[in-house]
mmCIF file of C-alpha atoms and ligand atoms in Angstrom:
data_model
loop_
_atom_site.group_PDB
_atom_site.id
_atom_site.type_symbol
_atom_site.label_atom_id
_atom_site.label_comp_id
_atom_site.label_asym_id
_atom_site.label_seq_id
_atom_site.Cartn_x
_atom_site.Cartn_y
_atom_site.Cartn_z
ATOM 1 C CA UNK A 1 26.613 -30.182 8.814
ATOM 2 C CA UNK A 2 26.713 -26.533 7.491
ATOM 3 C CA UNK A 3 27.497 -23.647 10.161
ATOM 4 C CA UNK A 4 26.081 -21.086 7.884
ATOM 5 C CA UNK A 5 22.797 -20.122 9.522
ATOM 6 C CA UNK A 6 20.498 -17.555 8.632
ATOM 7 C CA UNK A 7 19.925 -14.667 10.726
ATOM 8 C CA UNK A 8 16.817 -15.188 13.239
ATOM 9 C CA UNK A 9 14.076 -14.925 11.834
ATOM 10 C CA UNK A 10 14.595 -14.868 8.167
ATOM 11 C CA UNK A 11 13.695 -18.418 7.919
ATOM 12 C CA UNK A 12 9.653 -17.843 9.199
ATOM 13 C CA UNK A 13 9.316 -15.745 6.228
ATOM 14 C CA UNK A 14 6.658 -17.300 3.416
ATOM 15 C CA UNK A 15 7.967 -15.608 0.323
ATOM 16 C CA UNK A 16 5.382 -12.533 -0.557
ATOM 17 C CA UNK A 17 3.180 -13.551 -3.096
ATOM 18 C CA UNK A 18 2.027 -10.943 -6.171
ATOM 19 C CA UNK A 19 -0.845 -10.890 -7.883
ATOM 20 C CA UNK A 20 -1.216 -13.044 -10.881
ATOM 21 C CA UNK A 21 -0.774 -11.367 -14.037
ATOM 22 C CA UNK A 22 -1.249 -14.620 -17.094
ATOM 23 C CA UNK A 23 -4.782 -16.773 -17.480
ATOM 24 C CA UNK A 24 -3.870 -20.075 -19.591
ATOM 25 C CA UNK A 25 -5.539 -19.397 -23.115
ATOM 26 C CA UNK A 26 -6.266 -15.929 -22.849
ATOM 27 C CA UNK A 27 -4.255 -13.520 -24.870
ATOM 28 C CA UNK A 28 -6.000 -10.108 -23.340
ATOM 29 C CA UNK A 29 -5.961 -10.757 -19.478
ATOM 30 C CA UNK A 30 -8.234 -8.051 -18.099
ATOM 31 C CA UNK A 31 -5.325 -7.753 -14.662
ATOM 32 C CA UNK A 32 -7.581 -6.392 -11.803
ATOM 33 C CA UNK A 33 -5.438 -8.743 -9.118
ATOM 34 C CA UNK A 34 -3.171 -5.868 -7.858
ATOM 35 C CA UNK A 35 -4.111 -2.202 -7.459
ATOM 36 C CA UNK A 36 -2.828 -1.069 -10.847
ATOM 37 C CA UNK A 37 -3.815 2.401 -12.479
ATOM 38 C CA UNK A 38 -6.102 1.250 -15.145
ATOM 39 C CA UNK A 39 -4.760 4.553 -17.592
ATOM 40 C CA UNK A 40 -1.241 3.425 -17.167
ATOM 41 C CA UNK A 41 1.700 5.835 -15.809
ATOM 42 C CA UNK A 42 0.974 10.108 -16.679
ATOM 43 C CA UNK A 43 2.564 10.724 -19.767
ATOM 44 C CA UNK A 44 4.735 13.683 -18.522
ATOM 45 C CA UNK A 45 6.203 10.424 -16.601
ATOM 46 C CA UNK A 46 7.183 8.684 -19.500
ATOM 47 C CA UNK A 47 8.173 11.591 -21.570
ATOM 48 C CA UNK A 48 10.587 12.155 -18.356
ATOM 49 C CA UNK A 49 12.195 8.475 -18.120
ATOM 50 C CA UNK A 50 12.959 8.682 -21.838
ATOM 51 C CA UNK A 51 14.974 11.626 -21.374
ATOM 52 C CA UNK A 52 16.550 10.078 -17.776
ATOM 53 C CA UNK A 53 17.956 6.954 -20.109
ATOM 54 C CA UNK A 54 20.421 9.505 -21.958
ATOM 55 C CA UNK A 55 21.861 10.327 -18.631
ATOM 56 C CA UNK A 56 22.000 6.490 -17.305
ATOM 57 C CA UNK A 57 25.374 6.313 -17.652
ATOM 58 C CA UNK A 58 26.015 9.022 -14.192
ATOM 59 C CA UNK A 59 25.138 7.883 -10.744
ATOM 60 C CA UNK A 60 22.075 9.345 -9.690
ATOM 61 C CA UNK A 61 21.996 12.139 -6.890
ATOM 62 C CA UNK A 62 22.472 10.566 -3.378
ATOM 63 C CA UNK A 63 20.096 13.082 -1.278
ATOM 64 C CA UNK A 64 17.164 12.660 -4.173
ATOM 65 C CA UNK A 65 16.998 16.598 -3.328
ATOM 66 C CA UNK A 66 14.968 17.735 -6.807
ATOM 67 C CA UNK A 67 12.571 14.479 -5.427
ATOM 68 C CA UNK A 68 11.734 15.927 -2.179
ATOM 69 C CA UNK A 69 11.529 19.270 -2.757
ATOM 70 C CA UNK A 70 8.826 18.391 -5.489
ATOM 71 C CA UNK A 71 7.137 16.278 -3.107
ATOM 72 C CA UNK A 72 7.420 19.313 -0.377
ATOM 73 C CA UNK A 73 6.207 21.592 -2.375
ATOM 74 C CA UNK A 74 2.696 19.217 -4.101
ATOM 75 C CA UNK A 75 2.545 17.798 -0.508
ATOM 76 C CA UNK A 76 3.370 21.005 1.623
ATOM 77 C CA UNK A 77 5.906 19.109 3.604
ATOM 78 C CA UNK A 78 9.158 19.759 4.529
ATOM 79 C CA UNK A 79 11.758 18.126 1.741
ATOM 80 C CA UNK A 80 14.096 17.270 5.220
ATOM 81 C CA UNK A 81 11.815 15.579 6.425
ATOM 82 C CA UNK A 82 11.007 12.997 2.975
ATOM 83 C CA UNK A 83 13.203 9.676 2.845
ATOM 84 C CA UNK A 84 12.607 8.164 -0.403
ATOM 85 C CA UNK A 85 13.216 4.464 -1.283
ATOM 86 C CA UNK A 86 12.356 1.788 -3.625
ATOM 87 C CA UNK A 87 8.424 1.376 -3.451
ATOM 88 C CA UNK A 88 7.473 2.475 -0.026
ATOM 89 C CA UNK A 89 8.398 -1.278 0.961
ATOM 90 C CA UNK A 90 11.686 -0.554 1.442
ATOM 91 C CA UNK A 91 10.522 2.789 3.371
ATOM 92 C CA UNK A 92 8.730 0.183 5.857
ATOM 93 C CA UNK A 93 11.848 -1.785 5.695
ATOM 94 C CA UNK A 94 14.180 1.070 6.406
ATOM 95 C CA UNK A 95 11.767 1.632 9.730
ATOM 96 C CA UNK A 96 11.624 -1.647 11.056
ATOM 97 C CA UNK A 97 15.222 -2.679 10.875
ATOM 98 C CA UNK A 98 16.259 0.757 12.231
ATOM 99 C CA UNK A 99 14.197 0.864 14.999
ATOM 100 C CA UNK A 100 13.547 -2.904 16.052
ATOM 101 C CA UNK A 101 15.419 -6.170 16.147
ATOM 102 C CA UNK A 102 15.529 -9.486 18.253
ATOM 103 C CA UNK A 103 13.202 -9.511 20.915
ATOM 104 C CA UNK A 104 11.283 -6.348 20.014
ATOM 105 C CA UNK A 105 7.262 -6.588 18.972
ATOM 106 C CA UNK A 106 6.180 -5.242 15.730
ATOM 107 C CA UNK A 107 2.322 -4.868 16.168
ATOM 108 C CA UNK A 108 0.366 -5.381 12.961
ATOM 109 C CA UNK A 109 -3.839 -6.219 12.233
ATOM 110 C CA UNK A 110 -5.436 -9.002 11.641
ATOM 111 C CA UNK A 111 -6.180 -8.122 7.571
ATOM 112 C CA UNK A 112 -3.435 -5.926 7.507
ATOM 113 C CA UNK A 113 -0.617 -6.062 3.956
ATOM 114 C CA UNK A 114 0.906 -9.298 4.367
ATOM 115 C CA UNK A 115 4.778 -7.417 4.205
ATOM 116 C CA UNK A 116 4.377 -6.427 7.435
ATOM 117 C CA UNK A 117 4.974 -9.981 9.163
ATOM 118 C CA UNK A 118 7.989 -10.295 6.710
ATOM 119 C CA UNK A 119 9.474 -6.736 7.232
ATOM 120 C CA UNK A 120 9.356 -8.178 11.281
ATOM 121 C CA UNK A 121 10.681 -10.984 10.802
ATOM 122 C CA UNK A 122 13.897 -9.482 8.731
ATOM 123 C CA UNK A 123 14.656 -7.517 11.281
ATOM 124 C CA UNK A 124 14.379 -9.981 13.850
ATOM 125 C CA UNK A 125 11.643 -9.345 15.157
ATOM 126 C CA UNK A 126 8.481 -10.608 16.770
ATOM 127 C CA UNK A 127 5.435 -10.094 14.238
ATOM 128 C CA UNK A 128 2.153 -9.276 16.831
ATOM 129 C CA UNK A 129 -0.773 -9.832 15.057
ATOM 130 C CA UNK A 130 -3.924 -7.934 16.624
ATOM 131 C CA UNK A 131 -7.933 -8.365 15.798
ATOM 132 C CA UNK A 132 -9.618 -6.063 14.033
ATOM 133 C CA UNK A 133 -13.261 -5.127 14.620
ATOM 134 C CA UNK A 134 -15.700 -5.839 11.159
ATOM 135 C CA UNK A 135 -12.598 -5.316 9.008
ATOM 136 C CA UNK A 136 -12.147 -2.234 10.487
ATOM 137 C CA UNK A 137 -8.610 -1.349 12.427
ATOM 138 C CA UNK A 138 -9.194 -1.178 16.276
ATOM 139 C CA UNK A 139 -7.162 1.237 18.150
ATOM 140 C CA UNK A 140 -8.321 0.286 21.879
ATOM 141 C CA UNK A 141 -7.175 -3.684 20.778
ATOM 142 C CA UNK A 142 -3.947 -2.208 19.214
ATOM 143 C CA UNK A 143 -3.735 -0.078 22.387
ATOM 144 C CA UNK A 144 -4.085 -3.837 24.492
ATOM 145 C CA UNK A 145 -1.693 -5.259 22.692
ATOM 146 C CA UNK A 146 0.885 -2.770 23.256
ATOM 147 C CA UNK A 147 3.583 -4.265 25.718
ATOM 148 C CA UNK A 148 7.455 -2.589 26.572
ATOM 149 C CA UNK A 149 8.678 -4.621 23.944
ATOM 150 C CA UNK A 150 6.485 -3.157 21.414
ATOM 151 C CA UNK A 151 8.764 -0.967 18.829
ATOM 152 C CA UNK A 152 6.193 -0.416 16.068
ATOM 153 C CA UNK A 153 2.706 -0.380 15.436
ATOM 154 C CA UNK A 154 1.875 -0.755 11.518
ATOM 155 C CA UNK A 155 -0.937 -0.023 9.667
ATOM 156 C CA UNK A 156 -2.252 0.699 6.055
ATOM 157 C CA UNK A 157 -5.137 3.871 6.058
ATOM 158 C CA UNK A 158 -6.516 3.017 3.869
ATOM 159 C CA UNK A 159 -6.478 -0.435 4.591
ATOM 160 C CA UNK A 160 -5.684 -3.293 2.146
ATOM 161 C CA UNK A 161 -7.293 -5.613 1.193
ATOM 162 C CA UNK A 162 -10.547 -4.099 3.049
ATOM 163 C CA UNK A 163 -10.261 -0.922 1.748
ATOM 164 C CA UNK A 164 -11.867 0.463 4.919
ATOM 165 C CA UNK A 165 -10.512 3.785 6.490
ATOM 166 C CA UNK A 166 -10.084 4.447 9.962
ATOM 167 C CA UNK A 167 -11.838 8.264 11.059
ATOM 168 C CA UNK A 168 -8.999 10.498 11.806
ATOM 169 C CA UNK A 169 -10.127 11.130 14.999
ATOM 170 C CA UNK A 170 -9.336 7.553 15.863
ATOM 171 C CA UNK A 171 -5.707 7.612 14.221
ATOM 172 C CA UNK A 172 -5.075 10.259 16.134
ATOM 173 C CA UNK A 173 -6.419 8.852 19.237
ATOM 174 C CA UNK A 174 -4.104 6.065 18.400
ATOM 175 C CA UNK A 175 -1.096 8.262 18.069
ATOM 176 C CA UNK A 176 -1.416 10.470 21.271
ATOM 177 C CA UNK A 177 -2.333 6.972 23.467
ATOM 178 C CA UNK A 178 0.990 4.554 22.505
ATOM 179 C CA UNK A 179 3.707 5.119 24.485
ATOM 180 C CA UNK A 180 6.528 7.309 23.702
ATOM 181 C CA UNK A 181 8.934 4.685 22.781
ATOM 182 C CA UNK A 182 6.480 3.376 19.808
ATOM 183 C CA UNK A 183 6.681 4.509 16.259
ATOM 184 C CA UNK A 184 3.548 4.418 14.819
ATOM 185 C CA UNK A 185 3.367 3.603 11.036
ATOM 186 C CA UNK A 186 0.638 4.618 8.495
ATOM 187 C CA UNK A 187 0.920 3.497 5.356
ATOM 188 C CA UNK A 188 -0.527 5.134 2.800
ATOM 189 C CA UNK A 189 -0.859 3.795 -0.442
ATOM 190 C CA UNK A 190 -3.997 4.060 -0.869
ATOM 191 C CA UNK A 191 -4.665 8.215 0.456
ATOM 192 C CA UNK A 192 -4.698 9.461 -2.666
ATOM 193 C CA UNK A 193 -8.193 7.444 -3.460
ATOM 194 C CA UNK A 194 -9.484 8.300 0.004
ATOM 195 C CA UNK A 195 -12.077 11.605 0.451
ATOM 196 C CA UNK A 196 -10.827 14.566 3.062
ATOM 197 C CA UNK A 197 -8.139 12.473 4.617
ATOM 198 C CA UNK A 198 -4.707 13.744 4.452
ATOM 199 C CA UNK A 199 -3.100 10.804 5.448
ATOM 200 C CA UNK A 200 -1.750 11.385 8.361
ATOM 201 C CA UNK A 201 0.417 14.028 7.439
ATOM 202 C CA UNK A 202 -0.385 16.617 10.068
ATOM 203 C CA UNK A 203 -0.083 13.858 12.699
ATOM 204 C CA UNK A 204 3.101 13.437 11.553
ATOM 205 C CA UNK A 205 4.101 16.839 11.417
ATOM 206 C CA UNK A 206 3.086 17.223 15.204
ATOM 207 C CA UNK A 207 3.855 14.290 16.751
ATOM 208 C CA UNK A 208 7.850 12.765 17.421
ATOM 209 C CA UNK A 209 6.654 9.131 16.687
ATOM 210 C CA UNK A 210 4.529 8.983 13.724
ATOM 211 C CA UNK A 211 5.756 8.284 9.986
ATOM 212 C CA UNK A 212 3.421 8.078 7.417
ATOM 213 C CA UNK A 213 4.397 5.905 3.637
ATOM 214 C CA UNK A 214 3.646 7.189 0.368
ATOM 215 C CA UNK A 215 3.942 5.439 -2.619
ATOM 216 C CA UNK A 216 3.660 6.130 -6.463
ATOM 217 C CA UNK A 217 2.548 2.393 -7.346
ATOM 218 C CA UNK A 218 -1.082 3.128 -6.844
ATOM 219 C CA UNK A 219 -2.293 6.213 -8.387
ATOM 220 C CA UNK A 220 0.946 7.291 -10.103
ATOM 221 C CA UNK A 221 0.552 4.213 -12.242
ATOM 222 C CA UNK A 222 4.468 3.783 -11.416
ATOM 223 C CA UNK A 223 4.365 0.407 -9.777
ATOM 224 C CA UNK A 224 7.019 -1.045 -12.041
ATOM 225 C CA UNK A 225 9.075 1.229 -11.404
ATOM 226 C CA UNK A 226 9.302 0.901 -7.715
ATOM 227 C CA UNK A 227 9.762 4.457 -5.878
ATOM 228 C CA UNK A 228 7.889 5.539 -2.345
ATOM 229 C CA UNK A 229 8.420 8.067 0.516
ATOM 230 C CA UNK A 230 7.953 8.302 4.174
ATOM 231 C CA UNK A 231 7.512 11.837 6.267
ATOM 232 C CA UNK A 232 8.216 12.026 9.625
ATOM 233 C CA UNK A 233 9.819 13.886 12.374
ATOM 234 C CA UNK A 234 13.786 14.365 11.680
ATOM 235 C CA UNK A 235 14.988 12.822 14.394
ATOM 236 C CA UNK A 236 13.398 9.234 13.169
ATOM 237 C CA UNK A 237 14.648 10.561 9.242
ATOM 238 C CA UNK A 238 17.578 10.847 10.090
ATOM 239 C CA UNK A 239 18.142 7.077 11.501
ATOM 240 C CA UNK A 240 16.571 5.590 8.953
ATOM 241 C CA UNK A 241 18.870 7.755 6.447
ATOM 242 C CA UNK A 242 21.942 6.094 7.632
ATOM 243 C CA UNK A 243 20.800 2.599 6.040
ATOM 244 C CA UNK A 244 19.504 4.077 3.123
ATOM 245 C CA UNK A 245 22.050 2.986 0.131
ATOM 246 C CA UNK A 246 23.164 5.659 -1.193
ATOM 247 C CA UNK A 247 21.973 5.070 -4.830
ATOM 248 C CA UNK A 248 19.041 3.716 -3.768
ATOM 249 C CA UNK A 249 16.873 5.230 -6.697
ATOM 250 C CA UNK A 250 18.123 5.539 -10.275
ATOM 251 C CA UNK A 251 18.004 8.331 -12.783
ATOM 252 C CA UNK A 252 14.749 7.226 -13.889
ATOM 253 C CA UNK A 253 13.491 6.382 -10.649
ATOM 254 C CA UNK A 254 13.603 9.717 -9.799
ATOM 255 C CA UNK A 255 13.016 11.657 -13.329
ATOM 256 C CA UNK A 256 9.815 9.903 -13.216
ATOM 257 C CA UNK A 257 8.857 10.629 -9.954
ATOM 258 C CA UNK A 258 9.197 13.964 -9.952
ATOM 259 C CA UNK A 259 6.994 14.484 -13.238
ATOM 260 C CA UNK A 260 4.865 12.656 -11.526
ATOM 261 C CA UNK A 261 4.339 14.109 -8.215
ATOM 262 C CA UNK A 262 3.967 17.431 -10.269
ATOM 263 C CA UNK A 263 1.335 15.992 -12.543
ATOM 264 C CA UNK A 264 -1.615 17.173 -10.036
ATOM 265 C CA UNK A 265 -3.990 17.665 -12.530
ATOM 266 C CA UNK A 266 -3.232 13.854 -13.690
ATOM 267 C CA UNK A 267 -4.258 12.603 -9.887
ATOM 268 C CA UNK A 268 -7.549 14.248 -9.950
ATOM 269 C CA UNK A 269 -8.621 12.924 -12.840
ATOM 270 C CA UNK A 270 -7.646 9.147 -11.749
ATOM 271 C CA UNK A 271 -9.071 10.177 -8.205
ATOM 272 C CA UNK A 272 -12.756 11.030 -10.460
ATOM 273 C CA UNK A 273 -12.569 7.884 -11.913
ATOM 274 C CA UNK A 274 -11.627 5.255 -9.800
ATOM 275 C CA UNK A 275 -14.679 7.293 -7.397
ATOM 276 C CA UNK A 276 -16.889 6.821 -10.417
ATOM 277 C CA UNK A 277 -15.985 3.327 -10.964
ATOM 278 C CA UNK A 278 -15.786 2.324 -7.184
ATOM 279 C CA UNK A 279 -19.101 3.409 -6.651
ATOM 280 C CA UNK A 280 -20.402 1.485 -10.027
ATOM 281 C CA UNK A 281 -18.688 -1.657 -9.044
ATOM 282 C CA UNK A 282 -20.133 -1.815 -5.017
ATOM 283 C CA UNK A 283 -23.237 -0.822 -6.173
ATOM 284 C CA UNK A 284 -23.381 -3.931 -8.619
ATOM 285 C CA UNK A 285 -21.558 -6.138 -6.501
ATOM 286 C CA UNK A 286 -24.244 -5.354 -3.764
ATOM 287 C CA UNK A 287 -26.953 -6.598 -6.366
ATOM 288 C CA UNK A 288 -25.589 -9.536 -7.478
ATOM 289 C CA UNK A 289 -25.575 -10.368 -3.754
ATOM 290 C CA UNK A 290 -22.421 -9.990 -3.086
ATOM 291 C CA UNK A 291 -21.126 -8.522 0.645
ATOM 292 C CA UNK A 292 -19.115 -5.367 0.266
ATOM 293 C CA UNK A 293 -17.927 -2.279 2.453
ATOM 294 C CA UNK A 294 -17.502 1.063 1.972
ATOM 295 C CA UNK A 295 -13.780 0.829 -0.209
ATOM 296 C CA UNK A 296 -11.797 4.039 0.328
ATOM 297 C CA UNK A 297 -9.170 2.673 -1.832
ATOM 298 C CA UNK A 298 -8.591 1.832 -5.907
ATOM 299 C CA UNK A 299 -10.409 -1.766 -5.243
ATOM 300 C CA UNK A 300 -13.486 -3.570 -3.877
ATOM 301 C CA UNK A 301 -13.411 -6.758 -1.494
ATOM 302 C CA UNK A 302 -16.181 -8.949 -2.659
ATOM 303 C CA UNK A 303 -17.376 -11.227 0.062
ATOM 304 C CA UNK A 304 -19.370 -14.075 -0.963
ATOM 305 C CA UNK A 305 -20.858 -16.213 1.749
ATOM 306 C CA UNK A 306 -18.780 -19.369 0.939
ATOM 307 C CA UNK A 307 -15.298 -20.487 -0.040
ATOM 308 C CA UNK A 308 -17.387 -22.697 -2.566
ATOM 309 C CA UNK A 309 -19.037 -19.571 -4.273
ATOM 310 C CA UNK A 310 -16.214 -17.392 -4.205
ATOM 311 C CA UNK A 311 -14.344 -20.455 -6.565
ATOM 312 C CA UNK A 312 -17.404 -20.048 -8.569
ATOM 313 C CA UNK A 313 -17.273 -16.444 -9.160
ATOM 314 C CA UNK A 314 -13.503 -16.465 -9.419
ATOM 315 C CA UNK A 315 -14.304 -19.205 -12.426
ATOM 316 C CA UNK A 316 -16.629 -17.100 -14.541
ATOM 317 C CA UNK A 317 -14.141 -13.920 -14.205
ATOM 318 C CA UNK A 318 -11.346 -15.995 -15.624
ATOM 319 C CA UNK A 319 -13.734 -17.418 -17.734
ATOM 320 C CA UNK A 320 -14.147 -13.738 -18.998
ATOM 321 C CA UNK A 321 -10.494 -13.101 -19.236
ATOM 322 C CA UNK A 322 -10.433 -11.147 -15.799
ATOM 323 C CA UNK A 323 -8.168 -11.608 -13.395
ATOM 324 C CA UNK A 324 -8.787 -10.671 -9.605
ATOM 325 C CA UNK A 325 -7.056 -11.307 -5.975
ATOM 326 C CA UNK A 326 -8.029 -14.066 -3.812
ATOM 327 C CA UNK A 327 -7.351 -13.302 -0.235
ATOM 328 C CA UNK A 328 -7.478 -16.280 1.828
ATOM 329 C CA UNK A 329 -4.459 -15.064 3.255
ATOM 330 C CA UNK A 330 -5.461 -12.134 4.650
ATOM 331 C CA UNK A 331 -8.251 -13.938 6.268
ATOM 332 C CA UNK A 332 -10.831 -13.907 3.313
ATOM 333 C CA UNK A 333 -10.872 -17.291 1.861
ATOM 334 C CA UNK A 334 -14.650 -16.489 0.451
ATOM 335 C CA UNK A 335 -12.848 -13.071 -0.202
ATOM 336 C CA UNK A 336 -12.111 -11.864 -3.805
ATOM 337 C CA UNK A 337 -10.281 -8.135 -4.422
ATOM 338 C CA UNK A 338 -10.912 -6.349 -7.596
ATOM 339 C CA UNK A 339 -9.046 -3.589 -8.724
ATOM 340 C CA UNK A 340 -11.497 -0.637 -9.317
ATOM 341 C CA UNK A 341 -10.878 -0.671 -13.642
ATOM 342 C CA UNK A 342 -12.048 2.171 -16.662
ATOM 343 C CA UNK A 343 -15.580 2.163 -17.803
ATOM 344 C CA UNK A 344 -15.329 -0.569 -19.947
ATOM 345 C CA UNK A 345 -13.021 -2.683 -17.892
ATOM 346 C CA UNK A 346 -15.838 -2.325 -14.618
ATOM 347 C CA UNK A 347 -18.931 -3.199 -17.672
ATOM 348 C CA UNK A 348 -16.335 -6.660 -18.282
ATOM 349 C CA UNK A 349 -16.405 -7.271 -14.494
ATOM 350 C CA UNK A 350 -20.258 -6.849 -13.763
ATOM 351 C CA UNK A 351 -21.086 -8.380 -17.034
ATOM 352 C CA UNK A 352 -19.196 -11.548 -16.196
ATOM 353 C CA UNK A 353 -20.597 -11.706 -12.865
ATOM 354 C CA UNK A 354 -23.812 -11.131 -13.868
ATOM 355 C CA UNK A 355 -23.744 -13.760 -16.220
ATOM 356 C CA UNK A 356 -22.085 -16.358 -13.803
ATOM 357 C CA UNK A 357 -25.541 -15.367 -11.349
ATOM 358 C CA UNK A 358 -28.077 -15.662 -14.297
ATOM 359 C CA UNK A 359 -26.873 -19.195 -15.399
ATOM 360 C CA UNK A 360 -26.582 -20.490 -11.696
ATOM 361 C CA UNK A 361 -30.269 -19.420 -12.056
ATOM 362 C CA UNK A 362 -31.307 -21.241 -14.906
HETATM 363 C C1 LIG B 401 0.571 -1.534 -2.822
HETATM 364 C C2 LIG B 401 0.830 -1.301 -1.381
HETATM 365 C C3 LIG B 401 1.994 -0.654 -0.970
HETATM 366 C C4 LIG B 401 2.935 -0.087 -1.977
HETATM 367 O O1 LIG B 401 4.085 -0.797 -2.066
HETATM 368 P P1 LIG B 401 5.247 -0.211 -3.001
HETATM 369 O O2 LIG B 401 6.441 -0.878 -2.441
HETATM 370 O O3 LIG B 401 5.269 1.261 -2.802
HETATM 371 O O4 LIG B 401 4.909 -0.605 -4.392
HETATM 372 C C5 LIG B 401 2.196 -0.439 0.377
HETATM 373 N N1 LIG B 401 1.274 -0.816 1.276
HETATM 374 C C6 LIG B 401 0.137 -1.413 0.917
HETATM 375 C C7 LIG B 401 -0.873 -1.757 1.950
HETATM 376 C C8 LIG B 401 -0.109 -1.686 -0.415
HETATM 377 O O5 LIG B 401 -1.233 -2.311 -0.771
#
């Protein structure tokens, strides 16, 4: 018998699943299965990596200074107070293994992003799941659930794969109510999409215990390249600094990222169409008699009022070259996510749905 043995915990982890990117048969997959910027990365970005490559051959800077202080000034924080890591999953990471471990609760919601349970359980720790109320985050049951072993409380505003958005009122109800020995976590991958919401960022400028997640796989188009931040006070920065490799991000992690950040006039654009889009897509959705909230985000959740009918409207996107995200594990098996596309990518969606409806009808 072996007497190497994993580290508690590790082995309760399922293995994260991605969305599917290849449809057997189909040359031109239509990929609307994970959250991806429909006009690619900003050019200035790739103009910047293929400069970075001449300069692969140096280590890259340790403090990602130029990084932060481009984020500090776009963002108006302060560069100190920006940790930047690879995606803002290892930003989550860096927060849970710093700041909880065997025997400590890690307090997540019922649809919340499936890393959370697995960023727990690498730490060690105790993954709390909570209820939410009609897909919508609820602080006075995250509040309940909140015991002395609680080290973090974890959500994503907003929220995937409901694309709902908590009233800042109520995140910062959350914030001033958990006790002072609980980190609150918003992730924010999806702010960018979200109207007159700054993501938490004053919260976390005020309060000791809050760190907000940024990343630049969503609306930075960047998601293969795998760079995030997190802002918070510096006493919780400067913890989670000291497991932060110290080459964490590359040369062209960071060339690109900086173009990017500084690319505002690129965001609004993306931020007008996705709203465009978003509103095109629920609208038809809604129609073809399909359930849908409110998405704050860069994609829709469809809700169709049966396992069996979701399968059949999953079929006829495929059928159309379009792939999308089914959700059973997030507690939507009738559930299908569909990244918010261009013009003609959300006229390929609609149409195939709207074809799948009119021969069901015939
Ligand atoms: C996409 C996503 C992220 C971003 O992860 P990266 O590691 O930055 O690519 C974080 N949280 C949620 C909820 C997401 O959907």
């Amino acid at each position: 018998m072996t007497r190497i043995t994993p580290q508690p915990g590790i082995m309760d982890i399922a293995l994260y699943q991605g969305g599917a990117s290849h449809l057997a048969g189909v040359e031109d997959v239509l990929k609307l299965s994970s959250n991806e910027n429909p006009l690619g990365a900003p050019p200035v970005a790739i103009k910047a990596v293929s400069e970075a490559v001449l300069g692969m051959h140096r280590y890259p800077s340790t403090d990602h200074a130029g990084l932060r202080a481009a984020i500090g000034e776009v963002w108006e924080v302060e560069p100190e107070r920006v940790i930047c890591g690879v995606g803002s999953d290892e930003v989550l990471q860096f927060v849970t293994q710093a700041f909880s471990g065997p025997g400590d609760e890690i307090v997540y919601t019922e649809h919340g992003f499936s890393m959370y349970p697995i960023l727990a359980n690498m730490a060690g720790a105790t993954p709390v799941r909570v209820a939410e109320d009609e897909r919508v985050v609820s602080v006075d049951t995250i509040l309940a659930a909140v015991t002395d072993r609680t080290r973090i409380v974890m959500f994503a505003n907003p929220a995937n794969p409901t694309g709902t958005l908590l009233e800042m009122a109520e995140v910062e109800r959350l914030a001033r109510s958990l006790p002072s020995h609980v980190i609150l976590v918003i992730d924010g991958a999806y702010v960018e999409f979200a109207q007159g919401y700054d993501g938490g960022l004053s919260l976390a400028r005020a309060l000791p215990n809050v760190l907000v997640t940024r990343t630049f796989s969503k609306i930075y188009g960047l998601g293969g390249l795998r760079i995030g931040w997190g802002y918070g006070a510096p006493e919780l920065i400067d913890v989670m600094m000291r497991i932060r490799q110290p080459f964490n991000l590359s040369v062209v992690q960071l060339a690109a990222a900086e173009a990017a950040v500084r690319d505002t006039a690129w965001v609004r654009d993306c931020v007008a169409l996705n709203a465009d889009q978003r509103a095109r897509l629920t609208g038809a959705l809604r129609q073809l008699g399909l359930a849908c909230d409110d998405s704050h985000a860069n994609f829709v959740l469809a809700r169709a009022g049966s396992v069996a009918e979701a399968d059949a409207a999953e079929a006829a996107l495929n059928a159309g070259g379009i792939l999308v995200r089914r959700v059973a594990g997030y507690g939507f098996p009738e559930g299908l996510r569909i990244t918010v596309g261009d013009a003609d990518q959300t006229g390929r969606v609609i149409a195939a749905l709207t074809r799948w409806r009119e021969e069901a009808a015939a």
